[in-house]
Structures are given as C-alpha cells and as structure tokens.
C-alpha cells in the first residue's frame, strides 16, 4: 500500500510516494521507516562516530571538502530534484545549493581554530591552570522542513559533521529526495559507512528520532511541531535546538533609499513564493514616504512571474494547505479594510499564486501577525520609526527582520526583537556563514551557522589543574577559625572597596609569597 506525500499520517509497512507540486507527477516511492529502523540507524551512526570523532580536524576537513566536491559534481541533478520535488524554480534551487557549499566550506575551515582547547584565567585560584575543551556530542538527529530542503538541514549538518559528530537525518515527507541526495553525496565522498544516514517518513518518524538515543536534536520546522519535538526529546533529556517560524518585519524610515528598500523588500517577500522562515512578511512604512514606497513596490511586483519555466521569478506553493492559508489571510485582510494594489483573491487559482500586494493593512490582522508563507506583501502605514519598532516587536515570533534608513541603521537594528536583522537589505545574514542564525520567542532557540552554531554541536569540558598547593587556598580542610580569618581578610582585600583587582598580587601578599 502507498500513501502520498501530500497527506499526513503514520504508516508501518507503508510506502511514501513523492509527488511533484508542479504537476502531480510521481517522482519516487521511498520507505517509511519504523521506530526500530530509526533506533538501529542511530546505533550504526554511533559506530561511525567512533571513527569520525577520532580523526583530526585536518582529516575531517579533507573529507568535508570531498563531500563538497561530490555535491558540485551532482549539481544539475540536485537542482533538478529540488525543483521537481519542492516546486521552486531551478534558479532558487541553485542558490540554495550555493549557500550549502558556502556553509560546508566555512564549517570545515573554521572547526579546528574554534574548537581547539583554550586556557582561561584561574582568578582566585592562581595556583591552577584552567582549560576549556570541546568534544563532539556523538550522534546528532536532524529533522528538516520542505521549504529549503538543502540549505536548512545543511545549516546544522555541516557544522555537526565539522565538529566531529555523526548524523541521522529525517527530511520532510514532502522533500525526501533532496535529503536522499545530500546523504548519498556524503556517503560517496566520505569512506565511513553510516556517518550520515537518512530515515524517511512522516512526523512519527521524526518523533521516533527525537525519542531515540541521539545526543542532540536539531529541529527546523513550525512552532507547533517544535513543541512536540521538545516533549519527545524531554523523555531522555536530550538537548535540542529549535529553528521555527517567523513573521519578518521590514521597517522603512522616512530617510530610506526607497528604490533600494522596494527592490529588497519585494525580493524578501516573493523569493521562493514567500515560503521562507525569513521572508519579509510585513512592511511597516513611515507615512511621509508611504505612497512613494508603495508606488515603487507596485512597479517592481507587476513584472514578477510565477511558474515552472526558466523565466519564472518564483515557483509553486509546495502544498495545498499553504494555498489555503494564503487565501484565508488575504480574505480576512480584504474584509477588514485592506486594499489589494497588485493581485487579489483571483491571484490564488492553484499551486501557482500570482503576487499579491496589500496596503492599508491593520497590524492586528492575521496577514500581519501569523506566518502567511506565501507570495503576499502586506504594507502598513506608521507615524514614526518608533511606532514601527513597537509593532514589529509586538509579535510572538522573532526570527529575521530588516530596516531601511540612511542614518543609524545598526542602532535601529538593535531595537528590533529578532535574532537577525539586515540593514538596507533582506535576509543577508542567512548567506553570511560567520553569522549565527536563529530566533527568539516562538521562532525557537539555539543557533545554527557561525561559531555559535558550531558550538551547539560540542560538549564543553572544563579542566582545573592544580600546579602547586597554595596554603589556605587548596580544596582541603584546614583549621576552621584560621580559614575563616583568612577568607575574611581575602574578601576585604579583594572586594572591600579597594581598587585592587590583581588577584595574584593580593594572594601573594596574603600567603607571604
Ligand atoms: P513542520 O513542523 O510541519 O515539519 C518539519 C519536520 O518535522 C518534518 O520533517 C516533519 O515530518 C517533522 N515532524 C512532524 N511532526 C513531528 C513530530 N511530532 N515529531 C518530530 N518531527 C515531526 O514544518 P514544515 O511545514 O515542514 O516547514 C515549514 C515551517 O518551518 C515554517 O514554519 C517555517 O517558518 C519553518 N522554517 C524555519 C526555519 C528556520 O531556520 N528557523 C527554516 C525553514 C523553515
């Protein structure tokens, strides 16, 4: 028996049919793994970890660059799979692959210098040498979404592998072929069987992975699923990082370069048909430039084309549920005072939604508060940048954002409560591998990418080594009255108001050294 990838459910013994959102074509049939299969995969990966984790950083770097080479070798095939399975344009798919290669390279090159053991000051215990070292966790369970089926999981996998871990990867049931080819390339390039494995199926397979004996879970998906994954992981107290949804605001100040703002915001809203966690999901524009900004947006959006052909700017909605969500948000907005200046409800005919721009949208409507995840740009007029910041921050989400101004852009960026902000641009932080990627609130916690992202995939070990005993300051019992006197004297000397902060000198005086 088979069930299609456009439905949800569970499934022992059943097969996962992968169908293209472009035309319904059956692309492949894959297994639906059981919880036992998942547990066995984790066990096999643990053996692979023993080999991979024992390699030097240089050796791992060489293997990861071989992995990169294999991905490049199969570039056209990868782009084709992502295009047909997800429905995005080939150009979008190729951009995704470029970002993956960028992250893989950065992670491979950065791991050794970031994760080498480092000394820290021993403070009061000046007779100690103190060191922090980093060790891979072991096996990381990665659960991915369908909207960026390459870039999103590889934002975790690249850093997890570079830090010395093995990976068991559960891609979305909608895009398992993209996951499969990522794993095939790793297996072809790195001669350690089971270092990166694939498990396929629906949410219950992800749940089994979160409940398994993996050492950490890196989950990317929606906030409601994130809650469930966290509950599963809690059973074994497995640490978890959550990359969830967003409602990215773009703030346009009165002094913004309006051409730049309009060009960037249109891209931020319509890239990948708006199906991005860091999409520009709402624009908040100061009243003095509102009309001029809207005119520039309309001019740019009118020329956008959706479709499956090579000239399309963006592709299909990956699933029917998304089409319905877009219809619901646009309908509610139009019934509550918003006006469509490009497109409208007629634009929503099937999987290919023509671009929609809504103006005069009240900030309380769904299209301004909930993740729409479609090719819709709602624009609201605000009296000031301060009001824009207040509306931007009045959200359960806090993932990506952007601000457009010619003065004090970085200061303004700091005021927006999101994990990441681009100034005079959109989404740029996602393409800069040194920057940590992640959100606050219902957008999740933990980071991927950058140093912070790599540190998510290591255990931190603290080592305090006593080089020589220091009378009265050892971790041993002494004569209690004497200890009390000595500690009181130390407290006064160190923290009793004197400006002395050279702990070593104070200790030397106290012990007569
Ligand atoms: P989703 O939450 O429906 O599914 C994500 C993954 O979780 C899938 O592989 C699914 O099979 C699995 N899953 C479902 N139920 C599960 C359970 N109970 N236990 C474990 N795994 C389970 O999300 P989606 O629709 O695939 O992706 C779209 C969402 O992802 C949007 O909200 C988007 O904003 C978000 N997203 C976030 C980021 C980010 O980096 N923050 C990136 C891309 C997408």
Coordinates of C-alpha atoms and ligand atoms in Angstrom, one line a residue:
X1 CA 0.0 0.0 0.0
X2 CA 1.2 3.5 -0.7
X3 CA 0.1 6.9 0.6
X4 CA 1.0 10.2 -0.9
X5 CA 3.4 12.8 0.4
X6 CA 0.7 15.4 0.4
X7 CA -1.1 13.9 3.3
X8 CA 0.0 13.3 6.9
X9 CA -0.2 10.2 8.9
X10 CA 1.7 7.2 10.1
X11 CA 2.3 4.2 8.5
X12 CA 4.1 1.0 9.4
X13 CA 4.9 -1.1 6.3
X14 CA 3.6 1.6 4.0
X15 CA 5.5 3.5 1.4
X16 CA 6.0 7.2 0.9
X17 CA 5.0 8.4 -2.5
X18 CA 6.8 11.6 -3.5
X19 CA 4.8 13.7 -5.9
X20 CA 5.8 16.9 -7.7
X21 CA 3.8 20.0 -6.7
X22 CA 4.4 21.3 -10.3
X23 CA 2.2 18.7 -11.9
X24 CA 1.4 15.9 -9.5
X25 CA 3.9 13.5 -11.2
X26 CA 5.0 10.6 -9.1
X27 CA 8.7 11.1 -8.6
X28 CA 9.6 8.1 -6.4
X29 CA 8.5 5.8 -3.7
X30 CA 10.5 5.6 -0.5
X31 CA 10.3 3.5 2.6
X32 CA 8.5 4.8 5.7
X33 CA 10.9 3.8 8.5
X34 CA 9.7 2.4 11.8
X35 CA 10.9 3.4 15.2
X36 CA 13.0 0.3 15.3
X37 CA 14.6 1.3 12.0
X38 CA 15.4 4.7 13.5
X39 CA 16.9 3.2 16.6
X40 CA 19.1 0.9 14.5
X41 CA 20.2 3.8 12.3
X42 CA 21.3 5.7 15.5
X43 CA 23.2 2.7 16.7
X44 CA 25.0 2.4 13.4
X45 CA 25.8 6.1 13.4
X46 CA 27.3 5.7 16.8
X47 CA 29.9 3.2 15.5
X48 CA 30.6 5.6 12.6
X49 CA 31.1 8.4 15.2
X50 CA 33.8 6.4 16.9
X51 CA 35.9 6.5 13.7
X52 CA 34.9 10.1 12.6
X53 CA 35.2 11.6 16.0
X54 CA 38.7 10.2 16.4
X55 CA 40.0 11.8 13.2
X56 CA 42.0 15.1 13.4
X57 CA 40.3 18.3 12.3
X58 CA 42.5 18.3 9.2
X59 CA 41.4 14.9 8.2
X60 CA 37.8 15.7 8.7
X61 CA 38.3 18.9 6.7
X62 CA 39.7 16.9 3.8
X63 CA 36.7 14.6 3.8
X64 CA 34.2 17.5 4.1
X65 CA 35.8 19.2 1.1
X66 CA 35.5 15.9 -0.8
X67 CA 31.8 16.0 0.2
X68 CA 31.6 19.5 -1.2
X69 CA 33.2 18.3 -4.5
X70 CA 30.6 15.5 -4.8
X71 CA 27.8 18.0 -4.3
X72 CA 29.2 20.1 -7.0
X73 CA 29.6 17.1 -9.3
X74 CA 25.9 16.3 -8.9
X75 CA 24.8 19.9 -9.0
X76 CA 22.5 19.6 -12.0
X77 CA 20.8 16.5 -10.6
X78 CA 20.4 18.2 -7.2
X79 CA 18.9 21.3 -8.7
X80 CA 16.5 19.2 -10.8
X81 CA 15.4 17.2 -7.8
X82 CA 14.7 20.2 -5.6
X83 CA 12.9 21.9 -8.5
X84 CA 10.6 19.0 -9.2
X85 CA 10.1 17.9 -5.6
X86 CA 9.6 21.2 -3.9
X87 CA 8.3 23.2 -6.9
X88 CA 10.7 26.1 -6.6
X89 CA 12.5 27.5 -9.6
X90 CA 15.8 26.0 -10.7
X91 CA 17.4 29.3 -10.0
X92 CA 16.1 29.2 -6.4
X93 CA 17.3 25.6 -6.1
X94 CA 20.8 26.5 -7.4
X95 CA 21.0 29.4 -4.9
X96 CA 20.2 27.0 -2.1
X97 CA 23.0 24.7 -3.2
X98 CA 25.4 27.6 -3.3
X99 CA 24.6 28.5 0.3
X100 CA 25.1 24.9 1.3
X101 CA 28.5 24.8 -0.3
X102 CA 29.4 28.1 1.4
X103 CA 28.4 26.7 4.9
X104 CA 30.1 23.4 4.4
X105 CA 33.3 25.2 3.4
X106 CA 33.1 27.6 6.3
X107 CA 32.4 24.8 8.8
X108 CA 35.2 22.6 7.5
X109 CA 37.7 25.5 7.7
X110 CA 36.6 27.0 11.0
X111 CA 36.3 23.9 13.2
X112 CA 39.9 23.5 14.2
X113 CA 40.6 27.1 15.2
X114 CA 37.3 27.5 17.0
X115 CA 37.3 24.1 18.8
X116 CA 40.9 23.9 20.0
X117 CA 41.2 23.8 23.7
X118 CA 41.8 27.2 25.3
X119 CA 43.2 28.5 28.6
X120 CA 41.2 30.8 30.9
X121 CA 42.3 32.9 33.8
X122 CA 42.2 30.9 37.1
X123 CA 41.1 34.0 39.0
X124 CA 41.3 33.5 42.8
X125 CA 42.9 30.1 42.3
X126 CA 46.1 31.5 40.9
X127 CA 47.9 28.2 41.5
X128 CA 45.7 26.4 39.0
X129 CA 45.9 26.1 35.2
X130 CA 42.4 26.2 33.7
X131 CA 41.4 25.0 30.4
X132 CA 38.2 24.6 28.3
X133 CA 38.0 21.8 25.7
X134 CA 35.3 20.8 23.2
X135 CA 34.2 17.4 22.2
X136 CA 31.6 16.2 19.7
X137 CA 28.4 15.0 21.2
X138 CA 28.2 11.8 19.2
X139 CA 25.1 11.3 17.0
X140 CA 23.0 14.3 16.1
X141 CA 19.4 13.8 14.9
X142 CA 18.5 16.4 12.3
X143 CA 14.8 17.0 11.4
X144 CA 14.2 19.2 8.4
X145 CA 11.3 21.1 6.7
X146 CA 10.4 21.2 3.0
X147 CA 10.8 24.8 2.1
X148 CA 14.6 24.9 1.9
X149 CA 15.3 21.2 1.8
X150 CA 19.0 21.6 1.2
X151 CA 20.1 24.8 2.9
X152 CA 18.1 24.3 6.1
X153 CA 19.3 20.9 7.2
X154 CA 22.8 21.5 5.9
X155 CA 22.9 24.6 8.2
X156 CA 23.0 22.1 11.0
X157 CA 24.6 19.1 9.3
X158 CA 27.7 21.0 8.0
X159 CA 28.6 22.2 11.5
X160 CA 27.7 19.0 13.3
X161 CA 30.0 17.0 11.0
X162 CA 32.8 19.5 11.1
X163 CA 32.7 19.4 14.9
X164 CA 33.1 15.6 14.8
X165 CA 29.6 14.2 15.0
X166 CA 27.7 11.6 13.0
X167 CA 24.2 12.5 11.8
X168 CA 20.9 10.8 11.3
X169 CA 18.7 13.0 9.1
X170 CA 14.9 12.9 8.7
X171 CA 13.9 15.2 5.9
X172 CA 10.3 16.4 5.4
X173 CA 7.9 13.9 3.9
X174 CA 7.4 16.4 1.1
X175 CA 11.1 16.6 0.1
X176 CA 12.8 13.3 1.0
X177 CA 14.6 13.0 -2.4
X178 CA 16.5 16.3 -1.7
X179 CA 17.5 14.7 1.7
X180 CA 18.4 11.4 0.0
X181 CA 20.8 13.0 -2.5
X182 CA 22.5 15.0 0.3
X183 CA 23.1 11.8 2.2
X184 CA 24.2 9.9 -1.0
X185 CA 26.8 12.5 -1.7
X186 CA 28.2 12.3 1.8
X187 CA 28.3 8.5 1.7
X188 CA 30.1 8.6 -1.7
X189 CA 32.6 11.1 -0.6
X190 CA 33.4 10.0 3.0
X191 CA 34.5 6.4 3.4
X192 CA 32.9 5.9 6.8
X193 CA 29.7 3.9 6.4
X194 CA 26.7 5.3 8.3
X195 CA 28.4 8.6 9.2
X196 CA 25.4 10.4 7.7
X197 CA 22.2 8.4 7.4
X198 CA 18.7 9.0 6.1
X199 CA 15.4 8.0 7.7
X200 CA 12.2 8.8 5.8
X201 CA 8.6 9.1 6.6
X202 CA 6.1 11.3 8.3
X203 CA 6.1 13.1 11.7
X204 CA 6.1 9.9 13.7
X205 CA 9.5 9.1 12.2
X206 CA 10.7 12.5 13.4
X207 CA 9.2 11.8 16.8
X208 CA 11.0 8.4 16.9
X209 CA 14.3 10.2 16.2
X210 CA 13.6 12.8 18.9
X211 CA 12.9 9.9 21.4
X212 CA 15.9 7.8 20.3
X213 CA 19.3 7.7 21.9
X214 CA 20.7 10.6 19.8
X215 CA 22.8 13.0 21.7
X216 CA 21.2 16.2 20.4
X217 CA 18.3 17.1 18.2
X218 CA 18.5 19.9 15.6
X219 CA 14.9 20.6 14.5
X220 CA 13.8 23.1 11.8
X221 CA 10.1 23.4 11.2
X222 CA 6.9 25.0 12.6
X223 CA 6.4 26.2 16.1
X224 CA 3.6 23.7 16.9
X225 CA 5.8 20.8 15.8
X226 CA 8.7 22.2 17.7
X227 CA 6.7 21.9 20.9
X228 CA 6.0 18.2 20.1
X229 CA 9.7 17.5 19.3
X230 CA 10.7 19.2 22.5
X231 CA 8.3 17.0 24.5
X232 CA 9.7 13.9 22.8
X233 CA 13.3 14.9 23.5
X234 CA 12.5 15.6 27.1
X235 CA 11.9 11.9 27.7
X236 CA 15.7 11.3 27.5
X237 CA 16.6 14.9 28.5
X238 CA 18.1 15.1 25.0
X239 CA 19.3 18.7 24.3
X240 CA 17.6 20.3 21.4
X241 CA 17.9 23.3 19.2
X242 CA 14.8 24.7 17.5
X243 CA 14.6 26.8 14.3
X244 CA 11.0 27.7 13.9
X245 CA 8.8 30.1 12.0
X246 CA 8.9 33.8 11.6
X247 CA 6.9 36.9 10.7
X248 CA 9.8 39.0 9.4
X249 CA 9.1 42.8 9.6
X250 CA 10.7 45.3 7.3
X251 CA 10.9 48.9 8.7
X252 CA 11.2 51.7 6.1
X253 CA 12.2 55.0 7.7
X254 CA 11.5 58.4 6.2
X255 CA 15.1 58.8 5.1
X256 CA 15.4 55.4 3.5
X257 CA 16.6 54.9 -0.1
X258 CA 13.2 54.0 -1.4
X259 CA 14.4 52.3 -4.6
X260 CA 16.7 50.0 -2.6
X261 CA 14.0 49.4 0.0
X262 CA 11.4 48.5 -2.6
X263 CA 13.7 46.2 -4.6
X264 CA 14.9 44.4 -1.4
X265 CA 11.5 44.1 0.2
X266 CA 9.9 42.7 -3.0
X267 CA 12.7 40.1 -3.2
X268 CA 12.3 39.3 0.6
X269 CA 8.6 38.8 0.2
X270 CA 8.4 36.8 -3.0
X271 CA 11.6 34.7 -3.0
X272 CA 10.6 31.1 -3.0
X273 CA 7.0 32.1 -3.3
X274 CA 7.2 33.6 0.2
X275 CA 7.8 30.2 1.6
X276 CA 10.8 31.2 3.8
X277 CA 11.1 31.4 7.5
X278 CA 12.9 34.7 7.0
X279 CA 10.6 36.1 4.3
X280 CA 9.6 39.8 4.6
X281 CA 6.1 39.0 5.8
X282 CA 5.1 42.6 6.6
X283 CA 6.3 46.1 5.7
X284 CA 6.0 49.0 8.2
X285 CA 6.5 52.2 6.4
X286 CA 6.6 55.7 7.8
X287 CA 3.7 57.9 6.5
X288 CA 5.8 60.6 4.8
X289 CA 7.2 58.1 2.3
X290 CA 4.4 55.6 2.3
X291 CA 2.8 56.5 -1.1
X292 CA 6.1 56.7 -2.9
X293 CA 7.3 53.4 -1.4
X294 CA 4.0 51.6 -2.4
X295 CA 4.3 53.0 -6.0
X296 CA 7.9 51.6 -6.3
X297 CA 6.8 48.3 -4.9
X298 CA 3.9 48.0 -7.3
X299 CA 6.1 48.8 -10.3
X300 CA 8.5 46.0 -9.3
X301 CA 5.9 43.4 -8.4
X302 CA 3.9 43.9 -11.6
X303 CA 6.8 42.3 -13.7
X304 CA 7.2 39.2 -11.4
X305 CA 6.2 35.9 -13.0
X306 CA 5.4 32.7 -11.2
X307 CA 5.6 29.3 -13.0
X308 CA 7.7 26.2 -13.6
X309 CA 9.6 27.5 -16.6
X310 CA 13.1 29.0 -16.5
X311 CA 11.8 32.6 -16.8
X312 CA 9.7 32.4 -13.6
X313 CA 10.8 34.5 -10.7
X314 CA 9.3 32.1 -8.2
X315 CA 7.7 28.7 -8.3
X316 CA 4.9 26.7 -6.9
X317 CA 3.3 26.5 -3.4
X318 CA 4.7 23.2 -2.2
X319 CA 1.4 22.0 -0.6
X320 CA -2.3 22.7 -0.8
X321 CA -2.5 23.6 2.9
X322 CA -0.3 26.6 2.2
X323 CA -2.5 27.8 -0.6
X324 CA -5.5 27.7 1.7
X325 CA -3.6 29.6 4.4
X326 CA -2.8 32.4 1.9
X327 CA -6.4 32.5 0.8
X328 CA -7.6 32.8 4.5
X329 CA -5.1 35.6 5.3
X330 CA -5.9 37.6 2.2
X331 CA -9.6 37.2 2.5
X332 CA -9.6 38.4 6.1
X333 CA -7.4 41.4 5.2
X334 CA -9.7 42.4 2.3
X335 CA -12.8 42.1 4.5
X336 CA -11.2 44.4 7.1
X337 CA -10.2 47.5 5.2
X338 CA -7.0 46.4 3.3
X339 CA -6.8 47.1 -0.4
X340 CA -5.0 44.9 -3.0
X341 CA -2.9 47.1 -5.2
X342 CA -1.4 44.1 -7.0
X343 CA -3.4 40.9 -7.5
X344 CA -6.1 39.8 -5.0
X345 CA -8.1 36.7 -4.3
X346 CA -8.2 36.0 -8.0
X347 CA -4.5 35.5 -7.9
X348 CA -5.0 32.3 -5.9
X349 CA -6.0 29.8 -8.5
X350 CA -3.9 26.8 -7.7
X351 CA -0.4 26.0 -6.7
X352 CA 1.0 29.0 -8.7
X353 CA -0.2 32.1 -6.8
X354 CA 0.3 35.4 -8.7
X355 CA 1.9 38.1 -6.5
X356 CA -0.3 40.0 -4.1
X357 CA 0.4 43.4 -2.5
X358 CA -2.0 44.6 0.2
X359 CA -1.9 48.2 1.5
X360 CA -3.5 50.0 4.5
X361 CA -3.4 46.8 6.4
X362 CA -4.2 46.9 10.1
X363 CA -1.4 45.4 12.2
X364 CA -3.9 43.2 14.1
X365 CA -4.9 41.1 11.1
X366 CA -3.7 37.5 10.5
X367 CA -1.7 38.6 7.5
X368 CA 0.3 40.9 9.8
X369 CA 0.6 38.5 12.8
X370 CA 0.6 34.9 11.7
X371 CA 3.1 33.3 9.3
X372 CA 1.4 33.5 5.9
X373 CA 4.2 31.7 4.0
X374 CA 3.1 32.8 0.5
X375 CA 3.7 35.4 -2.2
X376 CA 1.9 38.2 -0.3
X377 CA 3.3 41.6 0.8
X378 CA 1.1 43.4 3.3
X379 CA 2.1 47.1 3.9
X380 CA 1.1 49.2 6.9
X381 CA 1.4 52.9 7.3
X382 CA 3.0 54.1 10.6
X383 CA 3.5 57.5 12.1
X384 CA 7.2 57.0 13.1
X385 CA 10.0 54.6 13.2
X386 CA 9.3 54.2 17.0
X387 CA 5.8 53.1 16.1
X388 CA 7.2 50.7 13.5
X389 CA 9.5 49.2 16.1
X390 CA 6.7 48.8 18.6
X391 CA 4.5 47.0 16.0
X392 CA 7.5 44.9 14.8
X393 CA 8.2 43.8 18.4
X394 CA 4.6 43.0 19.2
X395 CA 4.9 39.5 17.8
X396 CA 5.2 36.0 19.2
X397 CA 7.9 35.4 16.6
X398 CA 11.4 36.9 16.4
X399 CA 13.5 35.4 13.7
X400 CA 14.6 37.7 10.8
X401 CA 13.9 41.4 10.1
X402 CA 15.2 44.3 8.1
X403 CA 15.5 48.0 8.5
X404 CA 15.9 50.6 5.8
X405 CA 17.4 54.0 6.7
X406 CA 20.3 56.2 5.7
X407 CA 21.1 57.1 9.3
X408 CA 21.6 54.9 12.4
X409 CA 20.7 51.7 10.7
X410 CA 22.7 49.5 13.1
X411 CA 21.2 51.2 16.1
X412 CA 17.7 50.7 14.8
X413 CA 18.5 47.1 14.1
X414 CA 19.4 46.6 17.7
X415 CA 15.9 47.7 18.8
X416 CA 14.1 45.1 16.7
X417 CA 13.5 41.9 18.8
X418 CA 14.6 39.3 16.3
X419 CA 17.6 37.0 16.2
X420 CA 18.8 38.6 13.0
X421 CA 18.4 41.9 11.2
X422 CA 19.7 43.1 7.8
X423 CA 20.3 46.8 7.3
X424 CA 19.3 48.2 3.9
X425 CA 18.9 44.6 2.7
X426 CA 16.9 41.5 3.3
X427 CA 17.9 38.0 4.5
X428 CA 21.6 38.7 4.0
X429 CA 22.5 37.3 7.4
X430 CA 21.5 33.8 6.2
X431 CA 24.1 33.9 3.5
X432 CA 27.0 35.0 5.7
X433 CA 28.3 31.8 7.3
X434 CA 30.1 33.5 10.1
X435 CA 26.8 35.0 11.5
X436 CA 24.7 32.9 13.9
X437 CA 21.2 32.1 12.6
X438 CA 18.2 31.7 14.9
X439 CA 15.4 33.4 16.7
X440 CA 13.7 34.3 19.9
X441 CA 10.2 33.6 21.3
X442 CA 8.2 31.2 19.1
X443 CA 10.9 31.4 16.5
X444 CA 12.9 29.0 18.7
X445 CA 16.2 28.9 20.5
X446 CA 19.8 27.9 19.9
X447 CA 21.7 28.9 16.8
X448 CA 23.0 27.3 13.6
X449 CA 25.7 28.8 11.4
X450 CA 28.8 30.7 12.6
X451 CA 30.8 30.0 15.8
X452 CA 27.6 29.9 17.9
X453 CA 26.2 27.3 15.5
X454 CA 29.3 25.1 15.7
X455 CA 29.4 25.3 19.5
X456 CA 25.8 23.8 19.5
X457 CA 27.3 20.6 18.4
X458 CA 30.0 20.1 21.1
X459 CA 30.1 19.2 24.7
X460 CA 32.0 21.7 26.8
X461 CA 34.6 20.3 29.2
X462 CA 36.2 22.4 32.0
X463 CA 39.5 21.2 33.5
X464 CA 41.1 22.8 36.6
X465 CA 44.7 21.5 37.2
X466 CA 46.4 22.3 40.5
X467 CA 50.0 23.1 39.6
X468 CA 51.2 23.5 43.2
X469 CA 49.3 23.7 46.5
X470 CA 48.7 27.2 48.0
X471 CA 48.4 27.1 51.8
X472 CA 44.9 28.0 52.9
X473 CA 43.6 28.0 49.3
X474 CA 43.6 24.4 48.5
X475 CA 40.4 22.3 48.1
X476 CA 41.1 20.7 51.5
X477 CA 40.0 21.2 55.1
X478 CA 42.1 23.5 57.3
X479 CA 41.8 24.8 60.8
X480 CA 38.3 26.4 60.6
X481 CA 39.0 29.5 62.7
X482 CA 42.1 30.2 60.7
X483 CA 40.3 29.6 57.4
X484 CA 37.5 32.0 58.5
X485 CA 40.1 34.7 59.3
X486 CA 41.9 34.2 56.1
X487 CA 38.8 34.2 53.9
X488 CA 37.5 37.4 55.7
X489 CA 40.8 39.1 55.1
X490 CA 40.7 38.0 51.4
X491 CA 37.2 39.3 50.9
X492 CA 38.1 42.6 52.4
X493 CA 41.2 42.9 50.4
X494 CA 39.6 41.9 47.1
X495 CA 36.1 43.3 47.3
X496 CA 36.2 45.7 50.3
X497 CA 36.2 48.9 48.3
X498 CA 39.9 49.0 47.3
X499 CA 40.6 49.4 43.6
X500 CA 43.0 46.5 43.7
X501 CA 42.0 43.9 41.2
X502 CA 45.1 42.0 40.7
X503 CA 44.1 38.8 42.4
X504 CA 47.5 37.2 42.1
X505 CA 49.3 40.0 43.9
X506 CA 46.7 40.0 46.7
X507 CA 47.1 36.3 47.2
X508 CA 50.9 36.6 47.2
X509 CA 50.6 39.2 50.0
X510 CA 48.2 37.1 52.0
X511 CA 50.3 34.0 51.9
X512 CA 53.6 35.9 52.2
X513 CA 54.8 34.7 48.8
Ligands
LIG1 P1 6.6 21.0 10.1 O1 6.8 21.4 11.5 O2 5.3 20.6 9.6 O3 7.6 19.8 9.8 C1 9.0 19.8 10.0 C2 9.6 18.4 10.1 O4 9.1 17.9 11.4 C3 9.1 17.4 9.0 O5 10.2 16.6 8.7 C4 8.1 16.6 9.7 O6 7.9 15.3 9.2 C5 8.6 16.6 11.1 N1 7.6 16.3 12.2 C6 6.3 16.5 12.1 N2 5.7 16.1 13.3 C7 6.7 15.7 14.1 C8 6.8 15.2 15.5 N3 5.7 15.1 16.2 N4 8.0 14.9 16.0 C9 9.1 15.1 15.2 N5 9.1 15.5 13.9 C10 7.9 15.8 13.4 O7 7.2 22.2 9.3 P2 7.2 22.3 7.7 O8 5.8 22.6 7.3 O9 8.0 21.2 7.1 O10 8.2 23.6 7.5 C11 7.7 24.9 7.5 C12 8.0 25.6 8.8 O11 9.4 25.6 9.0 C13 7.6 27.1 8.8 O12 7.0 27.4 10.0 C14 8.9 27.8 8.6 O13 9.0 29.1 9.1 C15 9.8 26.9 9.4 N6 11.2 27.0 9.0 C16 12.1 27.5 9.9 C17 13.4 27.7 9.5 C18 14.4 28.3 10.5 O14 15.6 28.2 10.2 N7 14.0 29.0 11.6 C19 13.9 27.4 8.2 C20 12.9 26.8 7.3 C21 11.6 26.6 7.7

